[in-house]
Coordinates of C-alpha atoms in Angstrom, one line a residue:
Chain A
M1 CA -41.5 -57.8 -25.9
A2 CA -39.4 -58.0 -28.9
V3 CA -39.5 -60.8 -31.5
L4 CA -36.0 -62.3 -31.7
T5 CA -34.5 -65.3 -33.4
Y6 CA -33.1 -68.0 -31.2
L7 CA -29.6 -66.7 -32.1
E8 CA -30.5 -63.1 -31.2
A9 CA -32.0 -64.2 -28.0
I10 CA -28.8 -66.0 -26.9
A11 CA -26.8 -62.9 -27.8
D12 CA -29.2 -60.8 -25.9
G13 CA -28.8 -62.9 -22.8
I14 CA -25.0 -62.7 -22.9
R15 CA -25.1 -59.0 -23.6
H16 CA -27.4 -58.4 -20.7
E17 CA -25.0 -60.1 -18.3
M18 CA -22.0 -58.4 -19.8
Q19 CA -23.6 -55.0 -19.3
R20 CA -24.7 -55.9 -15.8
D21 CA -21.5 -57.7 -14.5
P22 CA -18.0 -56.6 -15.4
S23 CA -16.6 -60.0 -14.4
V24 CA -18.4 -61.6 -17.4
F25 CA -16.2 -61.9 -20.5
M26 CA -16.2 -64.0 -23.7
I27 CA -13.4 -66.0 -25.2
G28 CA -13.4 -68.1 -28.4
E29 CA -12.3 -68.4 -32.0
D30 CA -13.2 -65.6 -34.4
I31 CA -15.7 -64.0 -32.0
G32 CA -14.2 -60.5 -32.0
V33 CA -13.6 -58.7 -35.3
Y34 CA -15.4 -61.4 -37.3
G35 CA -18.3 -61.6 -34.8
G36 CA -18.4 -65.4 -34.6
A37 CA -18.8 -68.1 -37.3
F38 CA -22.6 -67.6 -36.9
K39 CA -22.4 -63.9 -36.2
L40 CA -23.8 -64.4 -32.7
T41 CA -21.2 -62.0 -31.2
K42 CA -21.6 -59.4 -33.9
G43 CA -21.1 -55.9 -32.4
F44 CA -19.8 -57.3 -29.1
L45 CA -16.2 -56.2 -29.7
D46 CA -17.3 -52.6 -30.3
E47 CA -19.5 -52.6 -27.3
F48 CA -17.2 -54.4 -24.8
G49 CA -13.7 -54.1 -26.2
P50 CA -10.9 -56.7 -26.7
Q51 CA -10.4 -57.3 -23.0
R52 CA -13.9 -58.8 -22.7
V53 CA -14.3 -60.3 -26.2
I54 CA -11.2 -62.3 -26.6
D55 CA -10.2 -63.9 -29.9
A56 CA -8.2 -66.9 -28.9
P57 CA -5.9 -69.2 -31.0
I58 CA -7.4 -72.5 -32.2
S59 CA -6.9 -74.2 -28.8
E60 CA -10.1 -75.4 -27.2
A61 CA -8.2 -76.9 -24.3
A62 CA -6.5 -73.5 -23.7
I63 CA -9.8 -71.7 -24.1
V64 CA -11.7 -73.9 -21.6
G65 CA -8.7 -74.2 -19.3
A66 CA -8.0 -70.5 -19.2
S67 CA -11.7 -70.0 -18.5
I68 CA -11.5 -72.3 -15.5
G69 CA -8.5 -70.4 -14.2
A70 CA -10.2 -67.1 -14.7
A71 CA -13.3 -68.5 -13.0
L72 CA -11.2 -69.6 -10.0
N73 CA -10.0 -66.0 -9.9
G74 CA -13.4 -64.4 -9.7
M75 CA -14.4 -64.0 -13.3
R76 CA -17.4 -65.4 -15.2
P77 CA -16.1 -66.5 -18.6
V78 CA -18.4 -67.5 -21.5
A79 CA -16.3 -69.7 -23.7
E80 CA -17.4 -70.3 -27.3
M81 CA -16.8 -73.5 -29.1
Q82 CA -17.1 -72.5 -32.8
F83 CA -19.0 -75.8 -33.2
M84 CA -19.8 -77.9 -30.2
D85 CA -18.1 -80.8 -32.1
F86 CA -14.8 -79.2 -31.1
V87 CA -15.6 -79.5 -27.4
T88 CA -13.8 -82.8 -27.8
N89 CA -10.6 -80.9 -27.8
G90 CA -11.5 -79.2 -24.6
F91 CA -13.2 -82.3 -23.1
N92 CA -10.5 -83.0 -20.5
Q93 CA -10.7 -79.5 -19.1
I94 CA -14.4 -79.7 -18.6
V95 CA -14.6 -83.3 -17.3
T96 CA -11.4 -83.6 -15.4
V97 CA -10.8 -80.1 -14.1
A98 CA -14.1 -78.1 -14.1
G99 CA -16.4 -81.0 -13.3
T100 CA -14.5 -82.2 -10.2
T101 CA -13.6 -78.8 -8.7
A102 CA -16.7 -78.3 -6.5
Y103 CA -16.5 -81.8 -5.2
R104 CA -12.8 -81.8 -4.5
W105 CA -12.2 -78.2 -3.5
G106 CA -15.6 -76.7 -2.7
I107 CA -14.6 -73.7 -4.8
P108 CA -16.9 -72.4 -7.5
V109 CA -16.1 -72.6 -11.2
P110 CA -18.7 -70.2 -12.7
M111 CA -18.2 -70.8 -16.4
V112 CA -20.2 -71.4 -19.5
V113 CA -19.0 -73.4 -22.5
R114 CA -21.4 -72.7 -25.3
G115 CA -21.8 -73.2 -29.0
P116 CA -23.8 -74.6 -31.9
S117 CA -24.6 -78.3 -32.0
G118 CA -26.9 -80.5 -34.0
G119 CA -27.5 -81.6 -37.6
G120 CA -29.9 -81.2 -40.3
V121 CA -28.1 -78.4 -42.0
G122 CA -25.9 -80.4 -44.5
A123 CA -22.7 -80.0 -42.5
N124 CA -20.7 -83.2 -41.9
P125 CA -19.9 -85.6 -39.1
F126 CA -17.7 -83.0 -37.5
H127 CA -20.1 -80.0 -37.6
S128 CA -23.3 -81.8 -36.6
R129 CA -22.9 -83.7 -33.4
N130 CA -25.3 -83.8 -30.5
S131 CA -22.9 -84.6 -27.7
E132 CA -24.8 -83.2 -24.7
N133 CA -25.1 -86.5 -22.9
W134 CA -21.4 -87.0 -22.6
F135 CA -21.5 -84.2 -20.0
V136 CA -24.5 -85.6 -18.3
H137 CA -22.4 -88.6 -17.5
A138 CA -19.3 -86.5 -16.5
T139 CA -20.8 -85.4 -13.1
G140 CA -20.3 -82.0 -11.8
V141 CA -21.3 -80.2 -15.0
K142 CA -24.7 -78.7 -15.8
V143 CA -26.2 -79.3 -19.2
V144 CA -28.6 -77.0 -20.9
C145 CA -30.4 -77.5 -24.3
P146 CA -32.9 -74.7 -25.0
A147 CA -35.5 -75.0 -27.8
F148 CA -37.1 -71.5 -27.9
P149 CA -35.7 -67.9 -28.0
D150 CA -37.2 -66.8 -24.6
D151 CA -35.8 -69.9 -22.9
A152 CA -32.5 -69.5 -24.7
K153 CA -32.1 -66.0 -23.3
G154 CA -33.4 -66.9 -19.8
L155 CA -31.4 -70.0 -19.5
M156 CA -28.2 -68.3 -20.7
I157 CA -28.6 -65.7 -18.0
S158 CA -29.0 -68.5 -15.4
A159 CA -26.0 -70.3 -16.9
I160 CA -23.8 -67.2 -16.5
R161 CA -25.0 -66.6 -13.0
D162 CA -24.5 -70.2 -11.9
Q163 CA -21.7 -71.1 -9.6
N164 CA -20.9 -74.2 -11.5
P165 CA -19.6 -75.1 -15.0
V166 CA -22.4 -75.2 -17.5
V167 CA -22.3 -76.6 -21.0
F168 CA -24.9 -74.8 -23.1
Y169 CA -25.9 -76.6 -26.2
E170 CA -27.4 -74.3 -28.9
H171 CA -28.9 -75.9 -31.9
K172 CA -27.6 -74.3 -35.1
G173 CA -30.7 -75.4 -37.1
L174 CA -32.8 -73.3 -34.8
Y175 CA -30.5 -70.2 -34.9
R176 CA -32.5 -68.3 -37.5
K177 CA -35.4 -70.7 -38.1
I178 CA -37.1 -70.2 -34.8
K179 CA -38.3 -66.8 -33.7
G180 CA -40.4 -65.8 -30.7
E181 CA -41.2 -63.1 -28.3
V182 CA -38.4 -62.5 -25.8
P183 CA -38.8 -60.3 -22.7
E184 CA -36.5 -57.4 -22.8
G185 CA -33.8 -56.8 -20.1
E186 CA -33.9 -59.1 -17.1
H187 CA -35.3 -62.5 -17.9
V188 CA -34.2 -65.5 -15.8
V189 CA -35.3 -69.0 -16.5
P190 CA -34.2 -71.3 -13.6
F191 CA -32.6 -74.6 -14.3
G192 CA -34.3 -77.8 -13.5
T193 CA -37.9 -77.1 -14.6
V194 CA -39.7 -78.5 -17.5
R195 CA -41.8 -76.4 -19.8
V196 CA -45.1 -77.9 -21.0
V197 CA -45.1 -76.5 -24.5
R198 CA -48.4 -78.0 -25.5
E199 CA -51.1 -79.4 -23.3
G200 CA -52.6 -82.8 -24.2
T201 CA -54.3 -85.8 -22.7
D202 CA -53.6 -88.9 -24.9
V203 CA -49.8 -89.1 -25.3
S204 CA -46.8 -87.3 -23.8
V205 CA -43.7 -86.5 -25.8
I206 CA -40.7 -85.7 -23.6
A207 CA -38.1 -83.9 -25.6
Y208 CA -35.4 -81.2 -25.7
G209 CA -33.7 -79.0 -28.2
S210 CA -34.6 -79.5 -31.9
A211 CA -36.7 -82.5 -31.0
V212 CA -39.2 -80.3 -29.2
H213 CA -40.0 -78.7 -32.6
M214 CA -40.3 -82.1 -34.2
A215 CA -42.7 -83.1 -31.4
L216 CA -44.8 -79.9 -31.9
E217 CA -45.1 -80.4 -35.6
A218 CA -46.1 -84.1 -35.0
A219 CA -48.6 -83.1 -32.4
I220 CA -50.3 -80.5 -34.6
E221 CA -50.4 -82.9 -37.5
L222 CA -51.9 -85.8 -35.4
E223 CA -54.5 -83.6 -33.9
K224 CA -55.6 -82.5 -37.3
S225 CA -55.5 -86.0 -38.9
I226 CA -56.8 -88.3 -36.2
G227 CA -57.8 -86.0 -33.4
L228 CA -55.1 -87.1 -31.0
S229 CA -54.3 -84.9 -28.0
V230 CA -50.5 -84.8 -27.6
E231 CA -48.7 -83.1 -24.7
V232 CA -45.2 -81.9 -25.4
V233 CA -42.9 -81.4 -22.5
D234 CA -39.6 -79.6 -23.1
I235 CA -37.1 -80.6 -20.3
R236 CA -34.8 -77.7 -21.2
T237 CA -32.0 -78.8 -18.8
L238 CA -30.6 -82.3 -18.7
V239 CA -28.6 -81.5 -15.5
P240 CA -30.4 -80.6 -13.3
F241 CA -33.2 -82.8 -14.5
D242 CA -36.8 -82.1 -13.5
E243 CA -37.9 -85.6 -12.9
E244 CA -41.2 -84.6 -11.3
G245 CA -42.1 -82.4 -14.2
V246 CA -41.8 -85.3 -16.5
L247 CA -43.6 -87.7 -14.2
R248 CA -46.5 -85.3 -13.9
S249 CA -47.1 -85.5 -17.6
V250 CA -46.6 -89.3 -17.6
R251 CA -49.2 -89.8 -14.9
K252 CA -51.6 -87.7 -16.9
T253 CA -51.4 -89.5 -20.2
G254 CA -50.0 -92.9 -19.4
R255 CA -48.5 -93.1 -22.9
V256 CA -45.0 -91.7 -23.6
V257 CA -42.6 -91.0 -26.4
V258 CA -39.1 -89.7 -25.6
A259 CA -37.4 -87.8 -28.4
H260 CA -34.0 -86.3 -29.0
E261 CA -31.8 -85.6 -32.0
A262 CA -28.7 -87.3 -30.5
S263 CA -28.1 -90.9 -31.3
L264 CA -30.2 -93.5 -29.5
T265 CA -27.8 -95.8 -27.5
G266 CA -26.5 -94.1 -24.4
G267 CA -28.6 -91.0 -25.1
F268 CA -30.4 -89.0 -22.4
G269 CA -33.6 -90.7 -23.5
G270 CA -32.5 -93.9 -21.9
E271 CA -32.2 -92.1 -18.6
I272 CA -35.7 -90.5 -18.9
V273 CA -37.2 -93.9 -19.7
A274 CA -35.5 -95.5 -16.7
R275 CA -36.8 -92.8 -14.4
I276 CA -40.3 -93.3 -15.8
S277 CA -40.1 -97.0 -15.4
D278 CA -38.9 -96.7 -11.8
K279 CA -41.3 -94.0 -10.6
A280 CA -44.4 -94.2 -12.8
F281 CA -44.6 -97.9 -14.0
T282 CA -48.1 -98.4 -12.8
F283 CA -49.3 -95.3 -14.7
L284 CA -48.2 -96.6 -18.0
D285 CA -50.7 -98.0 -20.6
A286 CA -48.0 -98.7 -23.2
P287 CA -44.3 -99.3 -23.4
V288 CA -42.3 -96.1 -23.7
K289 CA -40.9 -95.5 -27.2
R290 CA -37.8 -93.6 -28.0
V291 CA -37.1 -91.5 -31.2
A292 CA -33.5 -90.6 -31.8
A293 CA -30.8 -90.6 -34.4
F294 CA -29.4 -93.9 -35.8
D295 CA -26.2 -94.8 -33.9
S296 CA -23.8 -93.4 -36.4
P297 CA -21.8 -90.2 -37.0
T298 CA -24.0 -87.6 -38.7
P299 CA -23.5 -88.1 -42.5
F300 CA -23.0 -85.4 -45.1
A301 CA -25.2 -86.1 -48.1
P302 CA -28.8 -84.8 -47.6
T303 CA -30.3 -88.2 -48.4
L304 CA -28.2 -89.9 -45.7
E305 CA -28.6 -87.2 -43.1
K306 CA -32.3 -87.1 -43.5
A307 CA -32.5 -90.9 -43.1
V308 CA -30.4 -91.2 -39.9
L309 CA -31.8 -88.1 -38.0
P310 CA -35.2 -88.1 -36.4
N311 CA -37.8 -85.8 -37.7
A312 CA -41.5 -84.9 -37.2
D313 CA -42.7 -87.8 -39.2
K314 CA -40.7 -90.3 -37.1
V315 CA -42.0 -88.8 -33.9
A316 CA -45.5 -88.9 -35.3
E317 CA -45.1 -92.6 -36.2
A318 CA -43.9 -93.3 -32.6
I319 CA -46.8 -91.4 -31.1
R320 CA -49.3 -93.4 -33.3
E321 CA -47.7 -96.7 -32.1
V322 CA -47.9 -95.7 -28.5
A323 CA -51.5 -94.4 -28.8
A324 CA -52.6 -97.7 -30.6
F325 CA -51.0 -100.1 -28.1
Chain B
M1 CA 16.3 -60.5 -4.9
K2 CA 19.6 -60.2 -3.0
L3 CA 20.6 -63.5 -1.7
T4 CA 21.2 -63.0 2.1
N5 CA 22.3 -65.6 4.6
D6 CA 18.8 -65.4 6.1
I7 CA 17.3 -66.4 2.7
R8 CA 19.9 -69.2 2.4
R9 CA 18.8 -70.6 5.8
Q10 CA 15.2 -70.5 4.7
L11 CA 15.9 -72.3 1.5
L12 CA 17.7 -75.0 3.4
Q13 CA 14.9 -75.2 6.0
N14 CA 12.2 -75.6 3.3
M15 CA 14.3 -78.3 1.5
L16 CA 14.7 -80.2 4.8
M17 CA 11.0 -80.0 5.4
A18 CA 10.3 -81.4 2.0
R19 CA 12.8 -84.2 2.5
E20 CA 11.5 -85.1 5.9
F21 CA 7.9 -85.0 4.7
D22 CA 9.0 -87.4 2.0
N23 CA 10.7 -89.7 4.5
A24 CA 7.6 -89.6 6.6
M25 CA 5.3 -90.6 3.7
L26 CA 7.6 -93.4 2.8
R27 CA 7.6 -94.7 6.4
L28 CA 3.8 -94.4 6.5
Y29 CA 3.5 -96.3 3.2
R30 CA 5.7 -99.1 4.5
Q31 CA 3.6 -99.2 7.7
G32 CA 0.4 -99.5 5.7
K33 CA -0.8 -96.2 7.0
A34 CA -0.7 -94.3 3.7
F35 CA -2.8 -95.8 1.0
G36 CA -3.1 -95.0 -2.7
G37 CA 0.0 -93.7 -4.5
V38 CA 2.9 -92.2 -2.5
Y39 CA 4.9 -90.1 -4.9
S40 CA 8.4 -89.3 -3.6
Q41 CA 9.9 -86.0 -4.3
L42 CA 13.4 -87.1 -3.4
G43 CA 15.9 -85.3 -5.6
N44 CA 13.4 -82.5 -6.4
E45 CA 13.9 -80.3 -3.3
A46 CA 16.0 -77.6 -4.9
T47 CA 13.7 -77.3 -7.9
S48 CA 10.6 -76.9 -5.9
V49 CA 12.0 -74.6 -3.2
G50 CA 14.2 -72.4 -5.4
S51 CA 11.4 -71.8 -7.9
A52 CA 8.6 -71.0 -5.5
Y53 CA 10.9 -68.8 -3.4
A54 CA 11.2 -66.4 -6.4
L55 CA 7.5 -65.6 -6.1
D56 CA 5.8 -63.1 -3.9
T57 CA 3.6 -65.4 -1.8
K58 CA 1.1 -62.5 -1.2
R59 CA 0.6 -61.5 -4.8
D60 CA 1.5 -64.5 -6.9
V61 CA 0.0 -67.9 -7.3
L62 CA 1.3 -71.4 -7.2
F63 CA -0.1 -74.4 -9.3
P64 CA 2.2 -77.1 -8.0
M65 CA 2.5 -80.7 -9.2
H66 CA 2.5 -83.8 -7.0
R67 CA 6.3 -83.8 -6.3
N68 CA 6.5 -80.1 -5.3
I69 CA 6.1 -80.5 -1.6
G70 CA 8.9 -77.9 -1.1
S71 CA 6.9 -75.3 -3.0
H72 CA 3.9 -75.7 -0.7
F73 CA 6.2 -75.1 2.3
V74 CA 7.6 -72.0 0.7
F75 CA 4.1 -70.7 0.3
G76 CA 3.5 -71.1 4.0
Q77 CA 1.6 -74.3 4.0
D78 CA 1.8 -76.2 7.4
V79 CA 2.8 -79.8 7.7
D80 CA -0.5 -80.8 9.3
T81 CA -2.6 -79.5 6.3
L82 CA -0.4 -81.4 3.9
M83 CA -0.4 -84.6 6.0
I84 CA -4.2 -84.5 6.5
N85 CA -4.8 -84.2 2.7
H86 CA -2.3 -86.9 1.9
L87 CA -3.8 -89.3 4.4
A88 CA -7.4 -88.3 3.7
R89 CA -8.3 -87.6 7.3
Q90 CA -11.1 -85.6 8.7
G91 CA -10.5 -81.9 8.3
S92 CA -9.0 -82.3 4.8
Q93 CA -9.8 -79.4 2.6
M94 CA -10.9 -82.1 0.1
R95 CA -13.2 -83.9 2.6
G96 CA -11.6 -87.1 1.6
T97 CA -12.8 -86.8 -2.0
D98 CA -9.2 -86.7 -3.2
G99 CA -5.7 -87.0 -1.8
T100 CA -2.0 -86.1 -2.2
G101 CA -1.2 -82.5 -3.0
H102 CA -4.4 -82.1 -5.1
Y103 CA -6.0 -79.7 -2.6
A104 CA -6.5 -76.0 -3.1
D105 CA -5.9 -73.3 -0.4
P106 CA -6.9 -70.0 -1.9
A107 CA -5.9 -68.1 1.2
K108 CA -2.3 -69.4 0.7
R109 CA -2.6 -69.0 -3.1
I110 CA -2.0 -72.7 -3.8
Y111 CA -4.1 -74.6 -6.3
G112 CA -3.1 -78.2 -6.6
N113 CA -2.9 -80.4 -9.6
V114 CA -5.1 -83.2 -11.1
S115 CA -3.6 -86.5 -12.1
H116 CA -3.8 -85.6 -15.8
L117 CA -0.5 -83.8 -15.8
G118 CA -0.5 -80.7 -18.1
A119 CA -4.2 -80.1 -17.5
M120 CA -3.6 -77.3 -15.0
I121 CA -1.2 -75.3 -17.2
P122 CA -4.0 -73.6 -19.1
V123 CA -5.8 -73.1 -15.8
A124 CA -2.8 -71.4 -14.3
A125 CA -2.6 -69.2 -17.4
G126 CA -6.2 -68.3 -17.1
F127 CA -5.8 -67.4 -13.4
S128 CA -3.2 -64.8 -14.4
M129 CA -5.3 -63.7 -17.4
A130 CA -8.2 -62.8 -15.1
D131 CA -5.9 -60.4 -13.3
Q132 CA -4.4 -59.1 -16.5
L133 CA -7.9 -58.2 -17.6
R134 CA -8.2 -56.2 -14.4
G135 CA -4.8 -54.5 -15.0
V136 CA -3.0 -56.4 -12.3
T137 CA 0.1 -58.6 -12.7
T138 CA -0.2 -61.9 -10.9
V139 CA 2.5 -64.3 -11.7
S140 CA 1.4 -67.9 -12.0
M141 CA 4.0 -70.6 -11.5
T142 CA 3.2 -74.1 -12.5
Y143 CA 5.1 -77.3 -13.1
I144 CA 5.4 -80.2 -15.5
G145 CA 7.8 -83.1 -16.0
D146 CA 9.9 -84.5 -18.8
G147 CA 6.9 -86.8 -19.5
G148 CA 4.0 -84.4 -19.0
S149 CA 5.7 -82.0 -21.3
Q150 CA 4.5 -84.2 -24.2
V151 CA 0.8 -83.6 -23.4
G152 CA -1.1 -81.6 -25.9
E153 CA -2.6 -79.2 -23.4
V154 CA 0.9 -78.0 -22.5
H155 CA 1.5 -76.9 -26.0
E156 CA -1.9 -75.1 -26.2
A157 CA -1.3 -73.4 -22.9
L158 CA 2.2 -72.2 -23.7
N159 CA 1.2 -70.8 -27.0
F160 CA -1.8 -69.1 -25.5
A161 CA 0.3 -67.6 -22.7
A162 CA 2.9 -66.3 -25.1
V163 CA 0.3 -64.8 -27.5
R164 CA -1.4 -63.0 -24.6
K165 CA 1.9 -62.2 -22.8
L166 CA 0.7 -63.8 -19.6
P167 CA 2.9 -63.7 -16.5
L168 CA 3.2 -67.5 -16.5
I169 CA 6.3 -69.4 -15.4
L170 CA 6.5 -73.1 -16.3
I171 CA 9.0 -75.1 -14.3
I172 CA 9.9 -78.3 -16.2
E173 CA 11.2 -80.8 -13.8
N174 CA 13.3 -82.9 -16.0
N175 CA 13.9 -85.8 -13.7
Q176 CA 14.9 -88.3 -16.4
Y177 CA 12.1 -90.8 -16.2
A178 CA 8.3 -90.6 -16.9
Y179 CA 7.2 -93.5 -14.9
S180 CA 9.5 -96.1 -16.5
T181 CA 10.0 -94.3 -19.8
P182 CA 13.4 -92.6 -20.3
N183 CA 13.8 -89.2 -21.9
S184 CA 15.2 -90.7 -25.0
M185 CA 11.7 -92.2 -25.7
E186 CA 9.8 -89.1 -24.6
F187 CA 11.3 -86.4 -26.7
A188 CA 13.9 -85.8 -29.5
C189 CA 15.0 -82.3 -28.9
E190 CA 18.2 -81.7 -26.9
N191 CA 16.7 -79.6 -24.1
L192 CA 13.0 -79.3 -23.5
S193 CA 13.6 -75.5 -23.1
D194 CA 14.6 -75.4 -26.8
R195 CA 10.9 -75.4 -27.4
A196 CA 10.6 -71.9 -25.8
K197 CA 11.8 -70.2 -28.9
G198 CA 9.1 -71.9 -30.9
Y199 CA 6.5 -70.3 -28.6
G200 CA 8.1 -66.9 -28.7
M201 CA 8.9 -67.1 -25.0
A202 CA 12.0 -67.1 -22.9
G203 CA 13.5 -70.4 -21.8
E204 CA 16.5 -71.8 -20.1
T205 CA 17.9 -75.2 -18.9
I206 CA 19.6 -75.2 -15.6
D207 CA 20.9 -77.6 -12.9
G208 CA 17.8 -78.4 -10.9
T209 CA 19.8 -79.6 -7.9
D210 CA 21.3 -76.1 -7.2
V211 CA 18.7 -74.2 -5.2
E212 CA 20.4 -70.9 -5.5
L213 CA 20.7 -71.2 -9.3
V214 CA 17.0 -72.2 -9.5
L215 CA 16.1 -69.2 -7.4
K216 CA 18.2 -66.8 -9.4
T217 CA 16.8 -68.0 -12.8
C218 CA 13.3 -68.0 -11.6
T219 CA 13.7 -64.5 -10.1
E220 CA 14.7 -63.3 -13.5
A221 CA 11.6 -65.0 -15.0
V222 CA 9.4 -63.3 -12.4
E223 CA 10.9 -59.9 -13.2
R224 CA 10.4 -60.5 -16.9
A225 CA 6.8 -61.4 -16.2
R226 CA 6.2 -58.3 -14.1
R227 CA 7.6 -56.1 -16.9
G228 CA 4.9 -57.5 -19.1
E229 CA 7.2 -59.5 -21.2
G230 CA 5.3 -62.7 -20.9
P231 CA 5.9 -66.3 -20.0
T232 CA 9.1 -68.2 -19.3
M233 CA 10.0 -71.8 -19.3
V234 CA 12.7 -73.0 -16.9
E235 CA 13.9 -76.6 -17.3
C236 CA 15.4 -77.8 -14.1
V237 CA 17.5 -81.0 -14.7
T238 CA 17.4 -83.3 -11.8
M239 CA 16.8 -87.0 -11.0
R240 CA 13.8 -88.8 -9.6
M241 CA 15.5 -90.9 -6.9
R242 CA 12.6 -93.2 -6.2
G243 CA 10.1 -95.0 -8.4
H244 CA 7.1 -93.3 -10.0
A245 CA 5.3 -94.2 -6.8
E246 CA 6.3 -96.5 -4.0
H247 CA 4.8 -99.6 -5.5
D248 CA 7.4 -99.2 -8.3
D249 CA 10.9 -100.7 -7.6
F250 CA 12.4 -98.6 -10.4
S251 CA 14.6 -101.5 -11.5
Y252 CA 14.6 -100.0 -14.9
V253 CA 16.9 -97.2 -13.7
P254 CA 20.6 -98.2 -14.0
K255 CA 22.2 -98.3 -10.6
V256 CA 25.2 -96.3 -11.8
L257 CA 22.9 -93.5 -12.7
L258 CA 21.4 -93.4 -9.3
E259 CA 24.9 -93.4 -7.8
E260 CA 25.9 -90.6 -10.0
W261 CA 22.9 -88.5 -9.0
K262 CA 23.3 -89.3 -5.4
R263 CA 26.5 -87.3 -5.5
K264 CA 24.4 -84.3 -6.6
D265 CA 22.0 -84.6 -3.7
P266 CA 20.4 -81.1 -3.6
V267 CA 20.0 -81.1 0.2
E268 CA 23.3 -82.6 1.3
N269 CA 25.3 -80.5 -1.1
Y270 CA 23.6 -77.4 0.0
I271 CA 24.3 -78.2 3.6
S272 CA 28.0 -78.7 2.8
K273 CA 28.0 -75.4 1.0
I274 CA 26.4 -73.6 3.9
V275 CA 28.7 -75.1 6.5
K276 CA 31.7 -74.4 4.4
A277 CA 30.7 -70.8 4.0
K278 CA 30.2 -70.7 7.7
I279 CA 26.6 -69.5 7.3
M280 CA 25.5 -72.2 9.7
S281 CA 27.6 -74.5 11.9
A282 CA 27.5 -78.3 11.8
D283 CA 25.8 -78.1 15.2
E284 CA 23.2 -75.7 14.0
I285 CA 22.5 -78.0 11.0
T286 CA 22.0 -81.0 13.3
T287 CA 19.6 -79.0 15.5
L288 CA 17.7 -77.9 12.4
R289 CA 17.5 -81.4 11.1
E290 CA 16.3 -82.8 14.5
K291 CA 13.7 -80.0 14.9
T292 CA 12.4 -80.6 11.3
L293 CA 12.1 -84.3 12.0
S294 CA 10.4 -84.0 15.4
D295 CA 8.0 -81.4 14.0
M296 CA 7.2 -83.9 11.2
I297 CA 6.7 -86.8 13.7
A298 CA 4.4 -84.6 15.8
A299 CA 2.3 -83.7 12.8
I300 CA 2.0 -87.4 11.8
D301 CA 0.9 -88.3 15.3
R302 CA -1.7 -85.6 15.3
T303 CA -2.9 -86.6 11.9
L304 CA -3.1 -90.4 12.6
E305 CA -5.4 -89.6 15.6
L306 CA -7.9 -88.1 13.2
P307 CA -10.6 -90.4 11.8
Y308 CA -11.4 -90.7 8.1
P309 CA -14.2 -88.4 6.9
E310 CA -17.8 -89.5 7.4
A311 CA -19.0 -91.6 4.5
E312 CA -21.8 -89.1 3.8
E313 CA -19.3 -86.6 2.6
G314 CA -19.1 -88.7 -0.6
F315 CA -22.6 -87.6 -1.5
K316 CA -22.1 -83.9 -1.0
N317 CA -20.8 -80.9 -3.0
V318 CA -20.9 -82.3 -6.5
F319 CA -22.2 -78.9 -7.3
I320 CA -21.8 -75.6 -5.4
E321 CA -25.3 -74.7 -4.2
D322 CA -26.1 -71.0 -4.3

């Protein structure tokens, strides 16, 4: 197994599918000659040519819409949003067209819309958003938020092979920060299964994306400082959601923190808490706490950004509260 | 395409079918048998039929809008299928999840619209792009109105198609009103096809009530697309002779304007032309009209006997399962 960054692992997954399946192609802004704003597609143009690595005008609606049309005609497009913030400009295509096609027509739209999301890197309100939950509520769209390189590759391969539209939220803060062993060649991680990243018995943290790393950091710290045994569950895909995987951990510990980097109100955390309340109420020994961003755009200055986004300390604080209840 | 008398008869037949389908839907609406919106295509027959007829129904692909009933017929769609979809009966391709002309029939190379007009134009472009990547030319024909032309996605799609020289043909049905809003409040250019130059594509404005002119212009557009010269915009000027949908009394349209356009009725004028040129006799026309009407009534009767889909369909197929 090779050690890859999160970014390299995503590229590896896409490359694997492009080598295997001639119907897979990429389309996006500056992905060809330039190799992408984050250099994720570096070398792709040379390897696959301009017919399969398509530099498009700055037109997210056209990029997503043309991808839908190509998918209806037997292709498997992987559309890049240079930043996931700009998916707003392609929102109608994903929600109105792609997300309703299976239901209305029974015809597959095998398409991936992917790109970097998330804050903590000193960008601004328009290059930092965590908007994954918009698509959870859209219906008909699968939503993927990997936290680790091996999952990023395996989930990307699943996303490309899926018969449905998939929005694939990469976290730009993890791109080069997180490295890990990634199986070479074929590596498929199926949708809809949680990954227990760390076993524990006292408190469960249910998280996805960057918040998984916050939870891990908090878990290690709390074990060291007060001997608390914290389980960390990475849900990996929001749609489909592995409810039973989450409940398993809840039944085991009875104390739960739900964490994500996206803002609190209307975030996916609310859905997780509702499911726990409905299906595992009698197992709970404490109210479930949520850790999420303050309900604001993600601000620019480091002081402000640090204050509004969640981090390991905030997760640790929530775990302490839940453990002490 | 050489315009033979046989083609002329087919053009007329398709226009008559569109009109009778329309009349049927209006009757069903008044009888309370058609629910939701009934969007008349009255006045639009020549634009729909003439444009779609320029395509090769075996190779090309149609992304029609809700008023393009005539285009569906040109592509070989049968009345029953359309009626079942419009009335949301069992057997609908959409299982009752959606109605009107929103269905898709891949075997007949028809992909219907969504209510967000303009949204399917990038999709139509992408359909052609897939074949372009395979080295095949598939002309996509799609439609927009004088109102829908102002949607941002239309701009993105046209620029995208022009840059990539996609074989896309956009028919702009300029039927004077976007719901209640007149053209003067929708756009400030003289003709909508003036925009074509800005995209670096071909464009023309023509009389959308003249089926032969629409066919001729669209045939040139198809030939241009097949030569790899990219997209074309054809603005067909016509008149929406009913309200936006049947709930709308269109009192905002001056009566004099309707009178004026009534004289340009695409179906009646074409019948006069065909009779005058002795391509069909008045008797043959009467027979064709009666047959079209009785076929329509028979299809309605068959459709109304079908039940609505089972309620459980509402819980199925949100995703395609592998």
